[in-house]
GROMACS .gro file of C-alpha atoms in nm:
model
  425
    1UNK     CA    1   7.223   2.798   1.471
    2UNK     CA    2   7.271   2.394   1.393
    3UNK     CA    3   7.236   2.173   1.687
    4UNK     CA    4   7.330   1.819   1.606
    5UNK     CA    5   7.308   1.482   1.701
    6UNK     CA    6   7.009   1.483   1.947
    7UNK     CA    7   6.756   1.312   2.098
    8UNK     CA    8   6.389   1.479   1.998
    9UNK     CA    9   6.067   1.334   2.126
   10UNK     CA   10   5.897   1.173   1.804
   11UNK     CA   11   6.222   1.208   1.595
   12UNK     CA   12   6.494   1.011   1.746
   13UNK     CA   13   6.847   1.123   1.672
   14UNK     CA   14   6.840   1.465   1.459
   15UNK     CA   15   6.968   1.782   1.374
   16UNK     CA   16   6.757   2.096   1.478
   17UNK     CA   17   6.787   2.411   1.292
   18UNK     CA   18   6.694   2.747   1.469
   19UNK     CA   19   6.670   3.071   1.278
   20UNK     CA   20   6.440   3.412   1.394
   21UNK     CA   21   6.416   3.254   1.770
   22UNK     CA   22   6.202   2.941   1.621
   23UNK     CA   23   6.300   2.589   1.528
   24UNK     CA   24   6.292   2.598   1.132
   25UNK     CA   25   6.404   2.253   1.055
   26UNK     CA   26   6.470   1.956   1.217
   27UNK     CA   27   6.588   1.643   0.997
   28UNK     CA   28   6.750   1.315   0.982
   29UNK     CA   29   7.117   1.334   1.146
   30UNK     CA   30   7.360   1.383   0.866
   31UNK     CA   31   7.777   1.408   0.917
   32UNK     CA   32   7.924   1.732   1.014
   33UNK     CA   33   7.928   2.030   1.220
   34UNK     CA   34   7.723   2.230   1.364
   35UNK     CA   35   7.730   2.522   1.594
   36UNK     CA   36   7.651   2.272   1.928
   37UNK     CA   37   7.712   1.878   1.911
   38UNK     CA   38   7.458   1.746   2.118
   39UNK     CA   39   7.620   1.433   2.141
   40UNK     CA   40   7.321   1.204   2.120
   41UNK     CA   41   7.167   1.396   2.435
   42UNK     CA   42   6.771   1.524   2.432
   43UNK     CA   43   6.706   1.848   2.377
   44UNK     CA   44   6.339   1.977   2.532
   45UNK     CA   45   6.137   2.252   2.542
   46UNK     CA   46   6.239   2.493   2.791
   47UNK     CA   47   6.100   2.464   3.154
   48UNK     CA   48   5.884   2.731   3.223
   49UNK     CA   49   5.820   2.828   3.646
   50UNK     CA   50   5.467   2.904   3.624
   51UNK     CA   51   5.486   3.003   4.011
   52UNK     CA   52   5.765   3.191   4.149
   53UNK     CA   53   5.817   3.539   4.311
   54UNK     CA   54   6.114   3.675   4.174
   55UNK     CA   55   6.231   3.992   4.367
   56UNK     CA   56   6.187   3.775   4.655
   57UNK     CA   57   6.404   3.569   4.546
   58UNK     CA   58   6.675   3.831   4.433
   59UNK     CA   59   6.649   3.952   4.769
   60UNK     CA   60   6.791   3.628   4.905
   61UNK     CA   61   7.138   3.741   4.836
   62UNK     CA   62   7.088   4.035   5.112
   63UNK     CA   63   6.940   3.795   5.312
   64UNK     CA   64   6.999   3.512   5.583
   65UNK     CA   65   6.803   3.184   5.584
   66UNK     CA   66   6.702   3.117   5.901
   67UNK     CA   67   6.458   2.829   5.862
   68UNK     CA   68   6.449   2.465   6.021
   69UNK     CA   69   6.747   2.340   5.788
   70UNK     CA   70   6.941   2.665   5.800
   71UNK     CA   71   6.909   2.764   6.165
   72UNK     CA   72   6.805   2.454   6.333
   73UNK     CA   73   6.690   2.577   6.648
   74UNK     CA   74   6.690   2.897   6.915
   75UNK     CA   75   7.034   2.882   6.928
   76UNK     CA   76   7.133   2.861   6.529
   77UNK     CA   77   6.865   3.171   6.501
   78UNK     CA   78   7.040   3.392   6.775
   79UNK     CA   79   7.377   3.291   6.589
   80UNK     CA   80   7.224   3.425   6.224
   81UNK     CA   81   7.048   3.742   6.319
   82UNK     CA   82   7.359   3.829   6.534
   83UNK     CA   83   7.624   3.744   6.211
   84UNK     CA   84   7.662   4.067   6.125
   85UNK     CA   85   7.825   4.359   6.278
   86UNK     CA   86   7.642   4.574   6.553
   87UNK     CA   87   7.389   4.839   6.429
   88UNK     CA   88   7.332   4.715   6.037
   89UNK     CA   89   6.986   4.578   5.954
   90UNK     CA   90   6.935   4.220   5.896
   91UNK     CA   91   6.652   4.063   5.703
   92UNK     CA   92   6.632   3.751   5.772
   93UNK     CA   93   6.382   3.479   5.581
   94UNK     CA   94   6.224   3.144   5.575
   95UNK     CA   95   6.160   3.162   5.936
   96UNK     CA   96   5.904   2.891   6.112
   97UNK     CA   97   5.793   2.869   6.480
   98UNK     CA   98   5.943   2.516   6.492
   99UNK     CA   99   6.278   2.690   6.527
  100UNK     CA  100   6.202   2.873   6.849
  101UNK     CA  101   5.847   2.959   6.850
  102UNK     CA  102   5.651   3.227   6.802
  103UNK     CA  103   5.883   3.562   6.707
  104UNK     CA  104   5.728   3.937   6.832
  105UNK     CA  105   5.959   4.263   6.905
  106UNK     CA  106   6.022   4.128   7.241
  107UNK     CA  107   6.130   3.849   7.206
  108UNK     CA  108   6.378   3.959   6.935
  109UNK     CA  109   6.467   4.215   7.139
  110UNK     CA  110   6.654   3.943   7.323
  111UNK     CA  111   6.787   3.792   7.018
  112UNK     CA  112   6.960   4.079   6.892
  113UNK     CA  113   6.911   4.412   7.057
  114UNK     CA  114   7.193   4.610   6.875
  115UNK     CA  115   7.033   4.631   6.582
  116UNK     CA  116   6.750   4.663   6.368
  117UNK     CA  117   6.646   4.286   6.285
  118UNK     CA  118   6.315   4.197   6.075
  119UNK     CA  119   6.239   3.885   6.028
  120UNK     CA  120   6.013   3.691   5.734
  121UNK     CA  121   5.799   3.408   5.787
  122UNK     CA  122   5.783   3.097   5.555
  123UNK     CA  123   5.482   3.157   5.440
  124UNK     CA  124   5.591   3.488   5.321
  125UNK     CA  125   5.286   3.636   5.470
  126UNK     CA  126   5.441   3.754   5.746
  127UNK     CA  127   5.705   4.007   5.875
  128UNK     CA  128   5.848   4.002   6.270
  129UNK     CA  129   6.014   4.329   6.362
  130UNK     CA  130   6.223   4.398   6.685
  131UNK     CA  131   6.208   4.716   6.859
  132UNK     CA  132   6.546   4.896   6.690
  133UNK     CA  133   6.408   4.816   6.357
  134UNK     CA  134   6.074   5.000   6.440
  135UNK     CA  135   6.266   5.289   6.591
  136UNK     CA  136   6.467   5.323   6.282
  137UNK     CA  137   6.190   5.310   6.081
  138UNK     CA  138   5.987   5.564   6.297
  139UNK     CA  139   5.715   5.298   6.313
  140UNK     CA  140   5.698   5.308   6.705
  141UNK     CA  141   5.523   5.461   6.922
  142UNK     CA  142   5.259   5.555   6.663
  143UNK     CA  143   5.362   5.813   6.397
  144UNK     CA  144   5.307   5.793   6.013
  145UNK     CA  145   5.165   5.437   5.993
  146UNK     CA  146   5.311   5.360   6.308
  147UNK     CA  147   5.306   5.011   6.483
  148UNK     CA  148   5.395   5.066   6.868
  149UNK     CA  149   5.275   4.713   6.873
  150UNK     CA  150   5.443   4.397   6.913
  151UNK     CA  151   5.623   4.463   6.552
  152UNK     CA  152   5.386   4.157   6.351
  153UNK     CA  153   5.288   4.276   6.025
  154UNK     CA  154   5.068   4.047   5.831
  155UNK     CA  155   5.065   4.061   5.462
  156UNK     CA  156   5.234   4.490   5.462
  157UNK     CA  157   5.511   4.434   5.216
  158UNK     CA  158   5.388   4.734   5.034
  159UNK     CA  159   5.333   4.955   5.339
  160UNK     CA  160   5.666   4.834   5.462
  161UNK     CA  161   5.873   4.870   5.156
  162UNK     CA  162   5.858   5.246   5.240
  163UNK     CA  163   6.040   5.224   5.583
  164UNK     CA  164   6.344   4.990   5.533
  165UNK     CA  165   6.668   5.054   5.328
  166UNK     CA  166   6.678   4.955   4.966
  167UNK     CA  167   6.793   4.575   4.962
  168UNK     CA  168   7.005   4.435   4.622
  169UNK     CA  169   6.853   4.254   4.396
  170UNK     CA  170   7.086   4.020   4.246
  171UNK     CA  171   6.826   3.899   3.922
  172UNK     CA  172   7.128   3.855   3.709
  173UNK     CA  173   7.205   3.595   4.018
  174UNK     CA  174   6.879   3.445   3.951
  175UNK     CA  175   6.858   3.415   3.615
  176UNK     CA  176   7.221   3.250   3.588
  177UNK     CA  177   7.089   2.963   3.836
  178UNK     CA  178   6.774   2.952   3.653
  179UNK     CA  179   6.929   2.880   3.327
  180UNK     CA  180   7.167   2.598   3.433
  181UNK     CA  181   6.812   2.452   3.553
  182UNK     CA  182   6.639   2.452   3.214
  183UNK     CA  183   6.420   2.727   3.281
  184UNK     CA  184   6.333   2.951   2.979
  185UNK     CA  185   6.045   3.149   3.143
  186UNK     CA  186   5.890   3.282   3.502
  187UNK     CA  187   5.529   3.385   3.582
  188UNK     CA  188   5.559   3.624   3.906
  189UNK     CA  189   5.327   3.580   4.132
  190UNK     CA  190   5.302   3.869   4.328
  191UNK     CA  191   4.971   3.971   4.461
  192UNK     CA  192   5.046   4.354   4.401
  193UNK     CA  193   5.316   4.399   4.150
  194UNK     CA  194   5.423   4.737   4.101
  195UNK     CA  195   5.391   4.890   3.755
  196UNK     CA  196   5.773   4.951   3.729
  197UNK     CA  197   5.809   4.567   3.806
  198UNK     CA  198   5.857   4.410   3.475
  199UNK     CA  199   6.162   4.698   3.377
  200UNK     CA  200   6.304   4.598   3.721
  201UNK     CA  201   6.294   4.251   3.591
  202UNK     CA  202   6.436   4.308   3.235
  203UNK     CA  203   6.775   4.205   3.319
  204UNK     CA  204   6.655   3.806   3.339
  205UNK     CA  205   6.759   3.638   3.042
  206UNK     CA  206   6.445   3.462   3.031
  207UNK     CA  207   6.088   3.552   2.930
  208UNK     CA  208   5.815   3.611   3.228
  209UNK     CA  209   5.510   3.708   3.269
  210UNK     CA  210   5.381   3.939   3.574
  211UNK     CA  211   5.067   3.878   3.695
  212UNK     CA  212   4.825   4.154   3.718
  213UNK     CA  213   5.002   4.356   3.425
  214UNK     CA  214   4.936   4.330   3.078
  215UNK     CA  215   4.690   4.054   2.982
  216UNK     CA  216   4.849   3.806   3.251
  217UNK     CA  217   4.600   3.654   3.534
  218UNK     CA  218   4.509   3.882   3.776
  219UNK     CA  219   4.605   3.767   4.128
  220UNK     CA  220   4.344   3.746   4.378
  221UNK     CA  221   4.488   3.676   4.739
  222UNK     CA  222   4.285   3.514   5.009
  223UNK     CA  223   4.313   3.481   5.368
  224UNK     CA  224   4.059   3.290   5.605
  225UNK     CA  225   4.051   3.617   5.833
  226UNK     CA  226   3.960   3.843   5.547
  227UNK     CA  227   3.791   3.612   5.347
  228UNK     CA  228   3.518   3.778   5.053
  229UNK     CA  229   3.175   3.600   5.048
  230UNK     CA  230   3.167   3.390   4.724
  231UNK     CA  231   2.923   3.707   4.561
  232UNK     CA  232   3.165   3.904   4.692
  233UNK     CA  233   3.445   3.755   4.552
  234UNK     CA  234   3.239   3.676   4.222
  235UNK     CA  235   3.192   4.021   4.175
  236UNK     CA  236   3.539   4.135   4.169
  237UNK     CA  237   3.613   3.808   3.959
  238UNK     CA  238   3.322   3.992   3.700
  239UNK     CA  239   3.504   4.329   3.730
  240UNK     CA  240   3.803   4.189   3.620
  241UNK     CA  241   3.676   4.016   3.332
  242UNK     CA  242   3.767   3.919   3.014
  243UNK     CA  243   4.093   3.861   3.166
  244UNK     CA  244   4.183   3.516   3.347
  245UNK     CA  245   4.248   3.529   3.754
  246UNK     CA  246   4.457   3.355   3.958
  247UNK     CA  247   4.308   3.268   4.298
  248UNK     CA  248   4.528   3.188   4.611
  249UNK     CA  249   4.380   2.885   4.765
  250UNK     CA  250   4.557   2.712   5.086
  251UNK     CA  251   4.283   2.623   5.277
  252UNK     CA  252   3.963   2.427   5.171
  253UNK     CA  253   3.684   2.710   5.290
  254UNK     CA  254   3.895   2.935   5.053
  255UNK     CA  255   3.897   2.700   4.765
  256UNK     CA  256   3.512   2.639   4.841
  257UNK     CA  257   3.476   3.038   4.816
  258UNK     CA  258   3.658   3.035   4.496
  259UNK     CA  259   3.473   2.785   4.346
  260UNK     CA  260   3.153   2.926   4.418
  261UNK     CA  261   3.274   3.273   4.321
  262UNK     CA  262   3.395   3.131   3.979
  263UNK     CA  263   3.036   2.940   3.902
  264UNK     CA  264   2.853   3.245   3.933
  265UNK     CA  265   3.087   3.472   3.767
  266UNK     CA  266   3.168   3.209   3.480
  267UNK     CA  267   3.527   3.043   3.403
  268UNK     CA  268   3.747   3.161   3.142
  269UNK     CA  269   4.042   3.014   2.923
  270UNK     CA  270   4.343   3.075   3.190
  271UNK     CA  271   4.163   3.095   3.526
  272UNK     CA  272   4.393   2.926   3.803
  273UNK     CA  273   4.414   2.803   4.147
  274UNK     CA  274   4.743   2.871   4.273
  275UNK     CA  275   4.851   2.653   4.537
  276UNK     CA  276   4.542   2.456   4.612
  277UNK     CA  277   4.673   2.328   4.909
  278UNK     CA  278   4.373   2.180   5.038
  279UNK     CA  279   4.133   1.976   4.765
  280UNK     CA  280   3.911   1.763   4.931
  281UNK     CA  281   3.808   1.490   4.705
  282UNK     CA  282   3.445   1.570   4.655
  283UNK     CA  283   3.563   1.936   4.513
  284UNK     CA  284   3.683   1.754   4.214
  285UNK     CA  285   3.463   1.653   4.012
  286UNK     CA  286   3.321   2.041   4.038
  287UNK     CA  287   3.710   2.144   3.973
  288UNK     CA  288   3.679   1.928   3.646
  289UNK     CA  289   3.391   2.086   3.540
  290UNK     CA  290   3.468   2.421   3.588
  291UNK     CA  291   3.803   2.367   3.355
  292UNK     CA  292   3.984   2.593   3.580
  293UNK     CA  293   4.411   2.482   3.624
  294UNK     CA  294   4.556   2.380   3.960
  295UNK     CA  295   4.911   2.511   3.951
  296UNK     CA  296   5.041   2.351   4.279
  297UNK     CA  297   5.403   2.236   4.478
  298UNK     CA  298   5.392   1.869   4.515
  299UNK     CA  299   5.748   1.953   4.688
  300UNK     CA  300   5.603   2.099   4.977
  301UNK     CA  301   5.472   1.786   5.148
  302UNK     CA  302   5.877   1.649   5.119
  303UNK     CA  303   5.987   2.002   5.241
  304UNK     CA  304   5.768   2.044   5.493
  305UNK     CA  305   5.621   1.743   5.615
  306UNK     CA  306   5.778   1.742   5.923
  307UNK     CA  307   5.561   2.077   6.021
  308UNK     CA  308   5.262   1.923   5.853
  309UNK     CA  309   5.233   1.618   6.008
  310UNK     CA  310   5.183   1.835   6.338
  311UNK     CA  311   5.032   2.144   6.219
  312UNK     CA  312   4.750   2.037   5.906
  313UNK     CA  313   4.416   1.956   6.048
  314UNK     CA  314   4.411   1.539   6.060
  315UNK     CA  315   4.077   1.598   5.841
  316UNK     CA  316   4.323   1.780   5.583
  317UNK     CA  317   4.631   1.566   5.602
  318UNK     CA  318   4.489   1.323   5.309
  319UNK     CA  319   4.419   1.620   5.062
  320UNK     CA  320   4.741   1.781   5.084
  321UNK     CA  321   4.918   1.948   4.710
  322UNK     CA  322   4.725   1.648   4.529
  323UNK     CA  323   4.847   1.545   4.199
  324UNK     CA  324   4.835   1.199   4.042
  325UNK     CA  325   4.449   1.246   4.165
  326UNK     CA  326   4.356   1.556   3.980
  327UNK     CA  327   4.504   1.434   3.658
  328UNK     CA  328   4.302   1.163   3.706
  329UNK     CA  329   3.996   1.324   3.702
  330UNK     CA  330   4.067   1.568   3.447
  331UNK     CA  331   4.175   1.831   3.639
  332UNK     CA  332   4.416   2.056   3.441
  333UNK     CA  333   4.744   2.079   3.661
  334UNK     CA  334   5.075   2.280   3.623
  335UNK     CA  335   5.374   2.351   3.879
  336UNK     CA  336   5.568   2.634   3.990
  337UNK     CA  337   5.809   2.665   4.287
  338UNK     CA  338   5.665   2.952   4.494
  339UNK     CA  339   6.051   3.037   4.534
  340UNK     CA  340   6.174   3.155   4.754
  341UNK     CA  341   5.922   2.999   4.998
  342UNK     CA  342   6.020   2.665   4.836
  343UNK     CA  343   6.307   2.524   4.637
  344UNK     CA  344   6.405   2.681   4.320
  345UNK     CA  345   6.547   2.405   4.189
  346UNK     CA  346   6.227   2.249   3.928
  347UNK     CA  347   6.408   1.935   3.911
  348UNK     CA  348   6.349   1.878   4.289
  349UNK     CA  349   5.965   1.922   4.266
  350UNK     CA  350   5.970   1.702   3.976
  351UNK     CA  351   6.162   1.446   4.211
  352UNK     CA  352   5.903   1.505   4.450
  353UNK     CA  353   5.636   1.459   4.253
  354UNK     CA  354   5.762   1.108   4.145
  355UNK     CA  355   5.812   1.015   4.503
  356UNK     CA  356   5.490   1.110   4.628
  357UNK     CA  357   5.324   0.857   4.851
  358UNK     CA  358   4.946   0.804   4.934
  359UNK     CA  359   4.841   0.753   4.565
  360UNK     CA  360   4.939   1.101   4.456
  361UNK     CA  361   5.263   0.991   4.248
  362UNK     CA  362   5.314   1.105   3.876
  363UNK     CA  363   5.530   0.934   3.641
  364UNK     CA  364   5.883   1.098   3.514
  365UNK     CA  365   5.689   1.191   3.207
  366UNK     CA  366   5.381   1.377   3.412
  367UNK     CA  367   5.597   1.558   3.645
  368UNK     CA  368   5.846   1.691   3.368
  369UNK     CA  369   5.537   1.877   3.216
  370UNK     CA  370   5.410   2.039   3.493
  371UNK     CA  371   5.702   2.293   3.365
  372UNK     CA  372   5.640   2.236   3.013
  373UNK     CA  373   5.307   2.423   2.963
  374UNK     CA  374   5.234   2.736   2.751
  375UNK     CA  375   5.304   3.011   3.018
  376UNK     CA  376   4.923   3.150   2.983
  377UNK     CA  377   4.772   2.825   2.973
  378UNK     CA  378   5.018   2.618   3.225
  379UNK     CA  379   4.849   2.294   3.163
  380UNK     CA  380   4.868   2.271   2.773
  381UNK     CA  381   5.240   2.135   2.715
  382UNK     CA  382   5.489   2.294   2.455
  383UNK     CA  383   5.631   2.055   2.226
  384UNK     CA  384   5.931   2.076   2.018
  385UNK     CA  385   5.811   2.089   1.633
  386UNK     CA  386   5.924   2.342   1.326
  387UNK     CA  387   5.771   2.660   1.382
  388UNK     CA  388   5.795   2.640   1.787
  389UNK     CA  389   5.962   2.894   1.978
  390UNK     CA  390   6.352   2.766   2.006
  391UNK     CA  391   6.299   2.812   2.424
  392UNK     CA  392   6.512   2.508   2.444
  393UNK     CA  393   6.679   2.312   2.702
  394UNK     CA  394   6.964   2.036   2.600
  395UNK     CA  395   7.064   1.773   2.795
  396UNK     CA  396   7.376   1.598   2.843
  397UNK     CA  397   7.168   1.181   2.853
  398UNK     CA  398   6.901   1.098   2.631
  399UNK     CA  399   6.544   1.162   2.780
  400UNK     CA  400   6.490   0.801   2.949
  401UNK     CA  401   6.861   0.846   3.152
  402UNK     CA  402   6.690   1.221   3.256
  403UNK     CA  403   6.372   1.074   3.376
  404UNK     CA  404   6.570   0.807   3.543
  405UNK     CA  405   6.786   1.077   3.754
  406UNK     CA  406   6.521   1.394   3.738
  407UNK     CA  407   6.835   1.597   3.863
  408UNK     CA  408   6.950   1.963   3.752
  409UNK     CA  409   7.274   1.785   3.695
  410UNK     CA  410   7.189   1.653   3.372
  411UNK     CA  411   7.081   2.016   3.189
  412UNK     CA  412   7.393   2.098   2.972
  413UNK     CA  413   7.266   2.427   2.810
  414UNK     CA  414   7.003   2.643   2.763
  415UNK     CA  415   6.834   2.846   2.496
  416UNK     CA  416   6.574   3.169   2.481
  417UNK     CA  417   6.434   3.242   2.125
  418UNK     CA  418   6.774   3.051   1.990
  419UNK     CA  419   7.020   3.247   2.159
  420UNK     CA  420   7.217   3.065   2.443
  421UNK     CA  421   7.195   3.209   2.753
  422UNK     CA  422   7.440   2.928   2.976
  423UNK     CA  423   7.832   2.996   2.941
  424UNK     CA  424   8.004   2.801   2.656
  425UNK     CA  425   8.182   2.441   2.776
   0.00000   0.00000   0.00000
């Protein structure tokens, strides 16, 4: 394939070649064909979501959003979860107690009594179930696993999976949007992938890696209640070894934990911090030594400041999803969108990221490769040269307009080892 007449980082206005799913040649723009005009637009690397949870996300389109923007309040909640026709299940997501509070059986039973309604936090640790859902599932009363509770299950998905009916998937869904974003490649982030995961996942045009399966990070998951001592943790870090982890950090004792745990047990090339919600300034110098990535959501803070600003510990408000600081001192950072707890659209963190306040800002430049890193080593950035993957993504504006407008609008096509995988114009 000949793409002409685009804008290249280092090259200016050229023609790129790609043959065998690499970029063999790219030269001085010469008249004629090719197989795309680029018409004097860049053409980039592919953006690569190094944070995402992808059946999640497929699961959206059996779903109904029923967070702060989508619901509103107790009234826009009792409108979504009663939608659908008497007696079908509804699974309902994004939920957060500044719509109507805190959710239990009971006070779902209320809701929507006539049928079985479960509903997913935010945070995606959490599942509310009423009481027709638990009957249908036999989970009340006791039984196989039963809850008889008040129907809150905190961090079950697995256990659960069992007891509800099968939801579609739409990943073809996903990986259409995906593409007319840019994106070329996904690294799940599921804490417990199952083994069949990656063949589920097949059907995405793009490339991804599943952590916990093959020689991808393995995921370690941390919660305040449950939280390892840092030889504890260290141990199972050692266990695990020579392969990179990926710790789950969202509060600052559990990054202190990590960071202990990853002294003693030693960093490797590819160890991460996923999230790291919470980086109190004097953790960074040790972060810098230690070499280990921070692959964080500078959207958050935009998304969900409202809810901060109320919720985050005042001592915690000024160390919230830092960025512009930890590139400063040499803290390796990458990006992902933890859809679908938060927007799938890269462009919009990128935004974000530009229009942080309180010092933490990145230029146009910065926050473009946060997506742009090698997806087992999120921090070191792809470039397009010969020899590079052709994981492309072409633009209708030359780079500086793009910066300028750091909008999804402005991707015109996209390519995975040279093959095109938007619709034709």
């Amino acid at each position: 394939m000949l793409i002409t007449d685009v804008e290249v980082e280092g090259y200016g206005p050229v023609d790129v070649r790609l043959g065998g799913g690499r970029v063999v040649g790219i030269g001085r723009r010469r008249a004629g064909r090719g197989d795309v005009d680029g018409r004097g637009g860049a053409l980039l690397v592919g953006l690569h979501d190094h944070h995402v949870h992808l059946a999640a996300l497929a699961a959206e389109a059996a779903s109904v959003r029923v967070g702060p923007a989508e619901a509103g309040d107790r009234d826009g909640l009792v409108r979504a979860l009663r939608s659908g026709p008497p007696g079908e299940w509804v699974r309902a997501v994004g939920y957060h107690e500044s719509v109507a509070g805190e959710l239990d059986r009971w006070v779902l039973d209320g809701f929507a009594p006539d049928r079985p309604v479960r509903v997913q936090h935010r945070s995606g640790a959490l599942w509310m179930w009423n009481s027709a859902a638990l009957r249908a599932a036999g989970l009340e009363g006791g039984g196989d696993g039963g809850d008889g509770g008040d129907g809150r299950f905190w961090r079950e998905d697995e256990r659960l999976r069992g007891f509800t009916p099968p939801v579609r998937l739409d990943l073809r869904g996903v990986g259409a949007r995906a593409a007319a974003y840019g994106i070329t490649g996904f690294t799940n982030a599921d804490p417990h992938p199952g083994q069949d995961l990656p063949e589920l996942l097949s059907v995405l045009p793009q490339r991804f890696v599943v952590m916990g399966i093959g020689d991808a990070p393995v995921k370690f998951l941390l919660d305040d209640a449950t939280l390892p001592t840092p030889g504890e943790l260290a141990a199972s870090v050692a266990a695990v070894r020579p392969r990179p982890v990926a710790v789950h950090c969202v509060t600052r004792v559990q990054l202190l934990v990590t960071l202990l745990a990853l002294e003693e047990a030693r960093p490797v090339a590819g160890d991460r911090i996923e999230h790291g919600s919470v980086i109190p300034a004097e953790t960074m110098p040790w972060l810098a030594r230690l070499g280990v990535t921070v692959v964080t959501q500078p959207h958050f803070p935009v998304e969900r400041g409202r809810e901060y600003a109320t919720e985050v510990d005042p001592d915690d408000q000024a160390h919230l999803y830092r960025c512009r600081s930890l590139t400063d001192a040499g803290i390796p950072l990458a990006a992902g969108t933890d859809a679908p707890y938060g927007s799938a659209d890269p462009w919009a963190v990128m935004r974000a990221a530009v229009e942080r306040s309180s010092g933490e800002a990145v230029d146009p430049c910065a926050a473009l490769d946060l997506f742009a890193g090698e997806p087992q080593h999120p921090s070191q950035v792809r470039r397009l040269t010969v020899g590079a993957v052709a994981d492309l993504c072409l633009l209708h504006v030359p780079l500086k307009e793009a910066l300028d407008l750091m909008s999804a609008d402005v991707v015109r096509a996209t390519f995975v080892g040279g093959r095109r995988i938007t619709p034709p114009e």
